[in-house]
JSON list of N, CA and C in Angstrom, two decimals:
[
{"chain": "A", "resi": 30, "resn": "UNK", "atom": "N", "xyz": [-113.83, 36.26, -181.51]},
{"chain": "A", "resi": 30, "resn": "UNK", "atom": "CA", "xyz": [-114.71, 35.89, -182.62]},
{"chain": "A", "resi": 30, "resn": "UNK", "atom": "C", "xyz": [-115.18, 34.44, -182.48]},
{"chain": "A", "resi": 31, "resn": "UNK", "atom": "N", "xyz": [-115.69, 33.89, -181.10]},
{"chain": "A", "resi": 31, "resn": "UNK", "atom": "CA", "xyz": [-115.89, 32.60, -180.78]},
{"chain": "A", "resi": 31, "resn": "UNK", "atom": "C", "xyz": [-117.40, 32.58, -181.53]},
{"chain": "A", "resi": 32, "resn": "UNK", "atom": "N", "xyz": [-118.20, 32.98, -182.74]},
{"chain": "A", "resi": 32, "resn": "UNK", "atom": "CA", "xyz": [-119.11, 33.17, -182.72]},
{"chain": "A", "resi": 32, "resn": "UNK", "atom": "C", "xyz": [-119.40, 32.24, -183.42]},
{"chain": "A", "resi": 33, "resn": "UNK", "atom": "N", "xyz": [-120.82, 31.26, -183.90]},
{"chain": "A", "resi": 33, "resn": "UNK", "atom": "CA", "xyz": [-120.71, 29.96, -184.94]},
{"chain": "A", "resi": 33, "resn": "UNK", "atom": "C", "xyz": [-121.42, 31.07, -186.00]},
{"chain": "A", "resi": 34, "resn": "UNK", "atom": "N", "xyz": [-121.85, 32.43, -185.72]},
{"chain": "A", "resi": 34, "resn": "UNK", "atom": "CA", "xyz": [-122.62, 33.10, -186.58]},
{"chain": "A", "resi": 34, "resn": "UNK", "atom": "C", "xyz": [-121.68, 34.08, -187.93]},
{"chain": "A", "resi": 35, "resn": "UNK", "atom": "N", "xyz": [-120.03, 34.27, -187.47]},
{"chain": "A", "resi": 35, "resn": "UNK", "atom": "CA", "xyz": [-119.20, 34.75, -187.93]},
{"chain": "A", "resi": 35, "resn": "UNK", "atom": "C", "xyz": [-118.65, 33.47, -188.67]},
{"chain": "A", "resi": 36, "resn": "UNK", "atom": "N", "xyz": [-118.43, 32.28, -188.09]},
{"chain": "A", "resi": 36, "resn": "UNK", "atom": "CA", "xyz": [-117.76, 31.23, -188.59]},
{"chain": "A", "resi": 36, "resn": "UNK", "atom": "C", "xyz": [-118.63, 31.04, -189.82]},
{"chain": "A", "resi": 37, "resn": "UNK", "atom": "N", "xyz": [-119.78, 30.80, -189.54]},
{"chain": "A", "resi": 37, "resn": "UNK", "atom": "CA", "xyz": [-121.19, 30.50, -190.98]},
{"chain": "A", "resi": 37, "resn": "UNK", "atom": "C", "xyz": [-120.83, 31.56, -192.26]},
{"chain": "A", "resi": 38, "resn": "UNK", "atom": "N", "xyz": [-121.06, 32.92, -191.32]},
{"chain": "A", "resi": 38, "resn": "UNK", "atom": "CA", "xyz": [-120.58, 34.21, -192.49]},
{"chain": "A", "resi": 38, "resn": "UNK", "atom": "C", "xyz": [-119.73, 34.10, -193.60]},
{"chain": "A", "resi": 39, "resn": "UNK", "atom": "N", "xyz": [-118.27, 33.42, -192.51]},
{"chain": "A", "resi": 39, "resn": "UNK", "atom": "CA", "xyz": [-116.59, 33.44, -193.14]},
{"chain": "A", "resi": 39, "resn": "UNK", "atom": "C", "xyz": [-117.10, 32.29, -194.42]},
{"chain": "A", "resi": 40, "resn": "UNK", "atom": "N", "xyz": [-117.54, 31.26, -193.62]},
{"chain": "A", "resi": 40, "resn": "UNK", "atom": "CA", "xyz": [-117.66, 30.02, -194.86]},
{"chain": "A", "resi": 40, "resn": "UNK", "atom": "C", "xyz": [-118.62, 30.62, -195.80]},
{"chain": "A", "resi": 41, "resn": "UNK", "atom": "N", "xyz": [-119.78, 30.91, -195.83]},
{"chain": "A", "resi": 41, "resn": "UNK", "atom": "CA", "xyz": [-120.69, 31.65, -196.74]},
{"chain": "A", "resi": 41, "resn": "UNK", "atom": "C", "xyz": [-119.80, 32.66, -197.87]},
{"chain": "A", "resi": 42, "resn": "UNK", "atom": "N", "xyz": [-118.81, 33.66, -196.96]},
{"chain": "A", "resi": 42, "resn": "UNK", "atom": "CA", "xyz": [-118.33, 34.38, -198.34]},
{"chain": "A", "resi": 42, "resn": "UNK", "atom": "C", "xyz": [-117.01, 33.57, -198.77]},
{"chain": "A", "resi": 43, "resn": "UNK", "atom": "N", "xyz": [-116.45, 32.12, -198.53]},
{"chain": "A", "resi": 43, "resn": "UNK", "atom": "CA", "xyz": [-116.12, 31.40, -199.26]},
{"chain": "A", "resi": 43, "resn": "UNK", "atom": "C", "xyz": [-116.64, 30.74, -199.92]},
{"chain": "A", "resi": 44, "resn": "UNK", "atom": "N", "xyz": [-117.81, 30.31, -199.81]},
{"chain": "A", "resi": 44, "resn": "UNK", "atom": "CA", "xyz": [-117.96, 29.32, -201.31]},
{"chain": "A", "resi": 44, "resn": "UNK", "atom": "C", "xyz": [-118.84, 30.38, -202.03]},
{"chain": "A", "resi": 45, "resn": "UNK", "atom": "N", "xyz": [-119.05, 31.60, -202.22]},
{"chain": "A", "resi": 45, "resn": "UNK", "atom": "CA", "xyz": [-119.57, 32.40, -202.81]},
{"chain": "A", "resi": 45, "resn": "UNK", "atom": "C", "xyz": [-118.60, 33.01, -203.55]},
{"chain": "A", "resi": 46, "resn": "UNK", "atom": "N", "xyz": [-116.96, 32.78, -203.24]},
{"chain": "A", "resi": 46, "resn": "UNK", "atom": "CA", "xyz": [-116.12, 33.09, -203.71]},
{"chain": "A", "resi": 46, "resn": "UNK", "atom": "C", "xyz": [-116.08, 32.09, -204.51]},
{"chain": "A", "resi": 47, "resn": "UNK", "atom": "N", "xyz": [-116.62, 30.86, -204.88]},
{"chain": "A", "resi": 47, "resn": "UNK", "atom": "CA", "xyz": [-115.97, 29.52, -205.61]},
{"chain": "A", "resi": 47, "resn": "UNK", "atom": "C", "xyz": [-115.33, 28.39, -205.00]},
{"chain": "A", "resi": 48, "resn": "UNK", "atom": "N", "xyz": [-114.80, 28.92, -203.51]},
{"chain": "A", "resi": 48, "resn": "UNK", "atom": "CA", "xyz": [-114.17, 27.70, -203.11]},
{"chain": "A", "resi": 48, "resn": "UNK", "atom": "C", "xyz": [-115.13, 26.50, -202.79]},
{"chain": "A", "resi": 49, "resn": "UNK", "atom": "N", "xyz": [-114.37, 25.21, -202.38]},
{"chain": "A", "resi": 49, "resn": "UNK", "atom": "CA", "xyz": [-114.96, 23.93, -202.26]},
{"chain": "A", "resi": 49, "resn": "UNK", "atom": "C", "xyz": [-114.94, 23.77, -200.94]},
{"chain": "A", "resi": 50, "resn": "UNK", "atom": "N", "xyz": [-115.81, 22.85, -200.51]},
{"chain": "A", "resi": 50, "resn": "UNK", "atom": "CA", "xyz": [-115.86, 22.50, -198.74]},
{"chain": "A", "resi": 50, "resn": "UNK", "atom": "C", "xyz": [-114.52, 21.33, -198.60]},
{"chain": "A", "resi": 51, "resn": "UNK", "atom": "N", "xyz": [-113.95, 21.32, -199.49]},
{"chain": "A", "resi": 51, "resn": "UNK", "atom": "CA", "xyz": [-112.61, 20.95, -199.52]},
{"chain": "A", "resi": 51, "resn": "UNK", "atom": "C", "xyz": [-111.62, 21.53, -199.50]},
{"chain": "A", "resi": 52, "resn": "UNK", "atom": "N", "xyz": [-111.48, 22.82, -200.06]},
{"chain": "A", "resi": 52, "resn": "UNK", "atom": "CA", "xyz": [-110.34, 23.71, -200.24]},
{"chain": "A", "resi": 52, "resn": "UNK", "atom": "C", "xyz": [-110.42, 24.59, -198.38]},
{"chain": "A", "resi": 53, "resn": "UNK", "atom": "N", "xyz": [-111.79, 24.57, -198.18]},
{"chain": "A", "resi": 53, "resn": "UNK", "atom": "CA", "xyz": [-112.26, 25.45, -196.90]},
{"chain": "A", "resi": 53, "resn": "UNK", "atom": "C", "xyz": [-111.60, 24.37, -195.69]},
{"chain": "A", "resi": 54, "resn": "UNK", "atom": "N", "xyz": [-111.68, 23.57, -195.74]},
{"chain": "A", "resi": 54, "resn": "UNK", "atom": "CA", "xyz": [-111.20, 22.46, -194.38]},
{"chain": "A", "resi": 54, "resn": "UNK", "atom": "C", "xyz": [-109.48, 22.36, -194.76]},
{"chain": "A", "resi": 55, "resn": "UNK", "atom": "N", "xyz": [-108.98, 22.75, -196.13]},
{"chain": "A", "resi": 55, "resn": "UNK", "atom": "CA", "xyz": [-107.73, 21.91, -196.22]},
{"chain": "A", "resi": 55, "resn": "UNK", "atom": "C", "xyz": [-106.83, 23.07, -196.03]},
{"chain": "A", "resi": 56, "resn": "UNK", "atom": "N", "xyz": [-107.69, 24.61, -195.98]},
{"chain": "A", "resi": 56, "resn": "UNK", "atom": "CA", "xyz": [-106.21, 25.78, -196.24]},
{"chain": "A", "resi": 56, "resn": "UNK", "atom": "C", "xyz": [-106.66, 26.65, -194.63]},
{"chain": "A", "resi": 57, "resn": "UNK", "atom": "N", "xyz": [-107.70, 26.01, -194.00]},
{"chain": "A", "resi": 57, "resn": "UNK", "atom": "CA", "xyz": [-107.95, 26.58, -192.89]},
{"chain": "A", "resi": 57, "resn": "UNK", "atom": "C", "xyz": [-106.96, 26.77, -191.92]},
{"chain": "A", "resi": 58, "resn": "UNK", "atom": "N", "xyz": [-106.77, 25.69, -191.80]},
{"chain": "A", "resi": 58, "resn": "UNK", "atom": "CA", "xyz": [-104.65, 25.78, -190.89]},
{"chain": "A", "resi": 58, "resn": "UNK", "atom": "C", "xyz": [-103.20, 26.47, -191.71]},
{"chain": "A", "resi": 59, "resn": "UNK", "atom": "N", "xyz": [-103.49, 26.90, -192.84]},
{"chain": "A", "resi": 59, "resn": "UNK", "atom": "CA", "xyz": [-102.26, 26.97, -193.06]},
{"chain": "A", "resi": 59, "resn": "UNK", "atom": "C", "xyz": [-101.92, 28.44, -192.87]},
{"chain": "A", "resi": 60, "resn": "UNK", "atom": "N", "xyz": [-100.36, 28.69, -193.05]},
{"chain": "A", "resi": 60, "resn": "UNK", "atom": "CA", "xyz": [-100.25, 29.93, -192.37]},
{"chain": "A", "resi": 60, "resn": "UNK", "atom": "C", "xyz": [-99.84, 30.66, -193.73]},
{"chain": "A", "resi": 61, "resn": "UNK", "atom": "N", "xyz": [-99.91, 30.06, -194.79]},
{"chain": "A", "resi": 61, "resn": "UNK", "atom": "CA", "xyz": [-99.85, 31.21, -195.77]},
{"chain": "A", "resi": 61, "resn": "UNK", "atom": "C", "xyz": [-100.89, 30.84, -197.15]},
{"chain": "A", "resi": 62, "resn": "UNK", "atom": "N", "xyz": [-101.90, 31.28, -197.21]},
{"chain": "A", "resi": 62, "resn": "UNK", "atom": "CA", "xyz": [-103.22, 30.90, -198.24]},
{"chain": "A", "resi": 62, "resn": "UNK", "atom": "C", "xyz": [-102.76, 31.56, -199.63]},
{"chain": "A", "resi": 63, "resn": "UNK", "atom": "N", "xyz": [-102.66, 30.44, -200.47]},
{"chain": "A", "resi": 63, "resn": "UNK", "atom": "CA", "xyz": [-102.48, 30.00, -201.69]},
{"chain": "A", "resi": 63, "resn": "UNK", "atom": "C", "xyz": [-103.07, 31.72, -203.05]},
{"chain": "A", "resi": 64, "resn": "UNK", "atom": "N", "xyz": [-104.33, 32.46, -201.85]},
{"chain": "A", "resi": 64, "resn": "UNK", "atom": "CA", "xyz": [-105.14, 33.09, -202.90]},
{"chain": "A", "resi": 64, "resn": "UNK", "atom": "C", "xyz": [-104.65, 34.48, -203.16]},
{"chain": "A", "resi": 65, "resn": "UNK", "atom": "N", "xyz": [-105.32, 34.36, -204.59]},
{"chain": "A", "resi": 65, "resn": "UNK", "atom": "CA", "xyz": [-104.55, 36.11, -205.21]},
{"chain": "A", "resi": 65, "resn": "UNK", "atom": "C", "xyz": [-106.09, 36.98, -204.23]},
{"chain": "A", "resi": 66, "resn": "UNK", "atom": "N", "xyz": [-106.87, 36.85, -204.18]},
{"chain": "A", "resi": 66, "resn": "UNK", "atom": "CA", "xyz": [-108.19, 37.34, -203.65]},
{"chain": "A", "resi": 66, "resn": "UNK", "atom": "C", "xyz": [-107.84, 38.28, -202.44]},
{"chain": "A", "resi": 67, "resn": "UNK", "atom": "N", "xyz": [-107.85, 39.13, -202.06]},
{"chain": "A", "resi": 67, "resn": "UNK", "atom": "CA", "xyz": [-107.46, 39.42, -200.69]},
{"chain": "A", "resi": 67, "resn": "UNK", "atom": "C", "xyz": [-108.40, 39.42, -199.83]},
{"chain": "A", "resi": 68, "resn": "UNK", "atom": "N", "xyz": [-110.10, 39.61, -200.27]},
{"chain": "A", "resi": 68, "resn": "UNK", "atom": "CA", "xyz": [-110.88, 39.15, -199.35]},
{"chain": "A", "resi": 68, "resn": "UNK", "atom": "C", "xyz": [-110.98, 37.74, -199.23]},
{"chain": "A", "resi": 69, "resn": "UNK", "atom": "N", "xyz": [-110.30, 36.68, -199.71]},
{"chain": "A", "resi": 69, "resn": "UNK", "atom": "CA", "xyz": [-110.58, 35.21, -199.12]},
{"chain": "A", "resi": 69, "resn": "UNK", "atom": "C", "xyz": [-109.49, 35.08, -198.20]},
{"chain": "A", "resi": 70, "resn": "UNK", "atom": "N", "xyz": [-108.48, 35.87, -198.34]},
{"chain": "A", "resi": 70, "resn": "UNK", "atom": "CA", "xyz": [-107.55, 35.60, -197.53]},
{"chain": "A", "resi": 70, "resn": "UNK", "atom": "C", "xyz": [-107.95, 36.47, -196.06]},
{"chain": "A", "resi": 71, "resn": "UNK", "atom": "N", "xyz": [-108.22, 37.35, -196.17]},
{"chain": "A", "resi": 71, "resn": "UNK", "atom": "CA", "xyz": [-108.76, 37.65, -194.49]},
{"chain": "A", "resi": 71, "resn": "UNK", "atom": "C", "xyz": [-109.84, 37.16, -194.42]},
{"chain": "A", "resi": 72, "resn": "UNK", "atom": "N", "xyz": [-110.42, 36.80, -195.01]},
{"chain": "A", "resi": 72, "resn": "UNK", "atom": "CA", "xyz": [-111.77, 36.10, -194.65]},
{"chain": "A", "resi": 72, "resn": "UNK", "atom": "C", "xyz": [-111.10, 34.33, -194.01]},
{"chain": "A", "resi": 73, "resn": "UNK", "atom": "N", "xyz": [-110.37, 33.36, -194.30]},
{"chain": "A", "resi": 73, "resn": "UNK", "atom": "CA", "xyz": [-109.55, 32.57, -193.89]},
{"chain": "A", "resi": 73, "resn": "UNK", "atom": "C", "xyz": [-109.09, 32.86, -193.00]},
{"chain": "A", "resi": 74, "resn": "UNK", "atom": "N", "xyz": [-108.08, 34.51, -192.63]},
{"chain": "A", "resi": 74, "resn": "UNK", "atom": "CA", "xyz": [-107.84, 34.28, -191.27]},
{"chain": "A", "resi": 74, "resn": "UNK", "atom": "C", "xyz": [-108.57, 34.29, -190.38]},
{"chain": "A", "resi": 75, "resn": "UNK", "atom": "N", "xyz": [-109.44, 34.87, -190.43]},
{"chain": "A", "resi": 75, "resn": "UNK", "atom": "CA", "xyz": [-110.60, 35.28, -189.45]},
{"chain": "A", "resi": 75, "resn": "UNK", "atom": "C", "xyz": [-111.44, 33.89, -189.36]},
{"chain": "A", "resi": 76, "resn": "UNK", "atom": "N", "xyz": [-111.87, 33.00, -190.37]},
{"chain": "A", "resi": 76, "resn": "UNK", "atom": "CA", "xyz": [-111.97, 31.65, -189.89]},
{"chain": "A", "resi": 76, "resn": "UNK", "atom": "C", "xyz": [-111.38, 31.08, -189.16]},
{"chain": "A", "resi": 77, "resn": "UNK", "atom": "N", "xyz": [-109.70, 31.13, -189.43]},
{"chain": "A", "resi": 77, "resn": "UNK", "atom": "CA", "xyz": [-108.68, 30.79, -188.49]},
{"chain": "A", "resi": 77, "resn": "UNK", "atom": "C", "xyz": [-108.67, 30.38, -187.11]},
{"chain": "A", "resi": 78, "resn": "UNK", "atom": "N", "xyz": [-109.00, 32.03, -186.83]},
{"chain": "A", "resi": 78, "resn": "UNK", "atom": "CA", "xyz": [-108.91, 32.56, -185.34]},
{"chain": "A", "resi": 78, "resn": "UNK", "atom": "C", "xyz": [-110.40, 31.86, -185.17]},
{"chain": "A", "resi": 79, "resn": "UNK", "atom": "N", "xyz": [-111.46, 31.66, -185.51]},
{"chain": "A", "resi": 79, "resn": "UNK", "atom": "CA", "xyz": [-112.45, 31.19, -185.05]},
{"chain": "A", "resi": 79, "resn": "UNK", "atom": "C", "xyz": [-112.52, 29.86, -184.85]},
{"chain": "A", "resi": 80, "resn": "UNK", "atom": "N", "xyz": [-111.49, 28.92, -185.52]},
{"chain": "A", "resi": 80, "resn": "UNK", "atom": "CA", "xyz": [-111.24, 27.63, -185.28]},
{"chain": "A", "resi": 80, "resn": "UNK", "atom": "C", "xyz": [-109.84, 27.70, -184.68]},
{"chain": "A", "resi": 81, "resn": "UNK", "atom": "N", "xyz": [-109.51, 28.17, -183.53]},
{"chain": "A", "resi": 81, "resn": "UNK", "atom": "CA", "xyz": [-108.25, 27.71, -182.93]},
{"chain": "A", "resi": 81, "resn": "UNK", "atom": "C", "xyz": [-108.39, 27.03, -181.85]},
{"chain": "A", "resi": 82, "resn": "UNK", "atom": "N", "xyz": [-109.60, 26.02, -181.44]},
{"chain": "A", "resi": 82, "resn": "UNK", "atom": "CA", "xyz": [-110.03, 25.22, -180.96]},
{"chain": "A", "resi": 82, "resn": "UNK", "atom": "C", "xyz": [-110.80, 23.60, -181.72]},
{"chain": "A", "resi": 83, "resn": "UNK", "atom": "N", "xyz": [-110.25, 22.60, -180.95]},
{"chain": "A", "resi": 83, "resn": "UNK", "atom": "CA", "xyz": [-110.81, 21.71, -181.17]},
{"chain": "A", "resi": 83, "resn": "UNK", "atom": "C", "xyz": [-112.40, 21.60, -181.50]},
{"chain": "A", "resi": 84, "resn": "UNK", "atom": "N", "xyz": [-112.81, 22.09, -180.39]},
{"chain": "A", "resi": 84, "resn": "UNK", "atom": "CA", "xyz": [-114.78, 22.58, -180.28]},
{"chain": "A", "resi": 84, "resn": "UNK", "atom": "C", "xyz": [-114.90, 23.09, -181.67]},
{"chain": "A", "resi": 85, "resn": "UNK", "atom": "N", "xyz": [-114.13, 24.36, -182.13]},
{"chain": "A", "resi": 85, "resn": "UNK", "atom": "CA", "xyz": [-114.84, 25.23, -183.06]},
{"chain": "A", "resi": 85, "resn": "UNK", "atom": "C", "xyz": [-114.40, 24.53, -184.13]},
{"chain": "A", "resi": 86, "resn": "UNK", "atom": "N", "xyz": [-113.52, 24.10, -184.54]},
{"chain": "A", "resi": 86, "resn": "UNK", "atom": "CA", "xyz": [-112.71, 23.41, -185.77]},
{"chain": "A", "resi": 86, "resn": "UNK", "atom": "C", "xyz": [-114.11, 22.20, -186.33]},
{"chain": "A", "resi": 87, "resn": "UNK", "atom": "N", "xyz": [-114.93, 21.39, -184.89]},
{"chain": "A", "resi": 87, "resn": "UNK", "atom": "CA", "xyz": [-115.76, 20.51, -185.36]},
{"chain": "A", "resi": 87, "resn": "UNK", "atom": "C", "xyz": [-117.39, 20.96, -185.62]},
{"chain": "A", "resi": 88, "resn": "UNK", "atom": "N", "xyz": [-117.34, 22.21, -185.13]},
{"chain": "A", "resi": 88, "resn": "UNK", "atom": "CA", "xyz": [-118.31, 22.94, -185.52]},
{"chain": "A", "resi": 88, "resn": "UNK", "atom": "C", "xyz": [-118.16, 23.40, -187.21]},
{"chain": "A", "resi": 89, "resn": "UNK", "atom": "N", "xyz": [-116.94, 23.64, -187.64]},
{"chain": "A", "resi": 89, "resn": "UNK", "atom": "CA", "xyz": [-117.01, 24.27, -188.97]},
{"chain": "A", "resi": 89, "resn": "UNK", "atom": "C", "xyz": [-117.35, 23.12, -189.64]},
{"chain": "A", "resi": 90, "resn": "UNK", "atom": "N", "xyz": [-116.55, 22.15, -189.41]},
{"chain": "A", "resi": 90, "resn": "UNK", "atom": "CA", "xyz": [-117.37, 20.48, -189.95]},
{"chain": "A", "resi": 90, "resn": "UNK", "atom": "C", "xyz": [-118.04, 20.41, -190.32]},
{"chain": "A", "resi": 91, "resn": "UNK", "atom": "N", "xyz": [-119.17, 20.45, -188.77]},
{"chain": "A", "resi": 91, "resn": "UNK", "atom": "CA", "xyz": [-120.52, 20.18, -188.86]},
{"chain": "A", "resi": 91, "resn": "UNK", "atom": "C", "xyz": [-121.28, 21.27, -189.99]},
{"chain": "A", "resi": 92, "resn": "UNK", "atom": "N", "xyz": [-120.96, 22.15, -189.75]},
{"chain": "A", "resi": 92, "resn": "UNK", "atom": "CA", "xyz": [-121.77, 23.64, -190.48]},
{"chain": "A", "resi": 92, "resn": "UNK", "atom": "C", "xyz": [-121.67, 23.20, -192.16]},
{"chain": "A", "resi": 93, "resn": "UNK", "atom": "N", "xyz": [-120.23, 22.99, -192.69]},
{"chain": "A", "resi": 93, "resn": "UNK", "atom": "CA", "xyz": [-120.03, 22.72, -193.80]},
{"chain": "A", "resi": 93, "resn": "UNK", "atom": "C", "xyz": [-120.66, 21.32, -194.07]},
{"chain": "A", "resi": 94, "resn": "UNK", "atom": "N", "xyz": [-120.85, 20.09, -193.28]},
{"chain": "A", "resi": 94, "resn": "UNK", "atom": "CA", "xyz": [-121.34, 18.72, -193.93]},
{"chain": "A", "resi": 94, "resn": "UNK", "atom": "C", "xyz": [-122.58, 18.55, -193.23]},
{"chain": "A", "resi": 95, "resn": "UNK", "atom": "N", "xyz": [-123.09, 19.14, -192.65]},
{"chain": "A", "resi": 95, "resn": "UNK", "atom": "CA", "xyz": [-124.30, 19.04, -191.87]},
{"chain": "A", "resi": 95, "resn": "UNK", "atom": "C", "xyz": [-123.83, 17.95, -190.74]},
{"chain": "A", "resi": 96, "resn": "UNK", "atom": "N", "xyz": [-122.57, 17.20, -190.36]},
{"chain": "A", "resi": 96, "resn": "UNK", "atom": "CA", "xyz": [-122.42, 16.24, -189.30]},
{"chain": "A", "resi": 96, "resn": "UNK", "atom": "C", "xyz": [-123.26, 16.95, -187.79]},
{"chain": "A", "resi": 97, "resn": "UNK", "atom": "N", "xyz": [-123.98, 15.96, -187.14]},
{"chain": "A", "resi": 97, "resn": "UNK", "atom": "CA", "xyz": [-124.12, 15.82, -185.89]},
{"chain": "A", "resi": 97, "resn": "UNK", "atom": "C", "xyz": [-122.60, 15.01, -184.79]},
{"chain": "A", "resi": 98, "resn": "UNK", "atom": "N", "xyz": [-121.85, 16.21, -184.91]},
{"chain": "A", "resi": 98, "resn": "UNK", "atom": "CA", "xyz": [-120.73, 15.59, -183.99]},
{"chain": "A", "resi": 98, "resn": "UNK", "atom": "C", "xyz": [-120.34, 15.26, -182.88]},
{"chain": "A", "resi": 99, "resn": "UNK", "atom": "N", "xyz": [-122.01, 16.08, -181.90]},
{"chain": "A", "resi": 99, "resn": "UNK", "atom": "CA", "xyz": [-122.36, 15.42, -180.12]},
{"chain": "A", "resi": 99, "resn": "UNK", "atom": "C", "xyz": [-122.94, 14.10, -180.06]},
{"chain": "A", "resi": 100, "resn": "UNK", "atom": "N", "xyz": [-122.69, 13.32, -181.38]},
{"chain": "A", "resi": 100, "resn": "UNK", "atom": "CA", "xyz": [-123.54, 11.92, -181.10]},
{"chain": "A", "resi": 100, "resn": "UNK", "atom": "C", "xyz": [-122.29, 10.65, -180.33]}
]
C-alpha cells in the first residue's frame, strides 16, 4: 500500500471522521488507537502500514500541512 493516493484516502476518511491533523500525526505510530470507531481504527492501520517508512511518514506531513519537504 506504498500508494500517496491510499495515504490521501486514509487521511481524507479521518478528518471526515472529526479527527485533527494533530490527532492524525500523534496516534499514527501507536500500536493501540484510543477509538471506539472501528472504521478509524483500520483506517489508522492501514495509514500505518503506509507510513512504515521515513519517505512515506514525510509525505503524510506534507499532504496534511501542504510542506514542500524536497527543499
Amino acid at each position: 500500500m506504498a500508494e500517496v493516493s491510499s495515504m490521501k484516502q486514509a487521511v481524507d476518511v479521518l478528518l471526515k471522521k472529526g479527527l485533527s491533523k494533530r490527532d492524525i500525526l500523534t496516534n499514527v505510530d501507536n500500536s493501540h488507537f484510543p477509538f471506539e470507531d472501528e472504521e478509524v481504527v483500520m483506517t489508522f492501520i492501514d495509514l500505518q502500514i503506509e507510513c512504515s517508512s521515513d519517505d512515506e511518514f514525510n509525505k503524510l506531513v506534507e499532504y496534511l500541512y501542504g510542506f514542500n519537504l524536497n527543499q
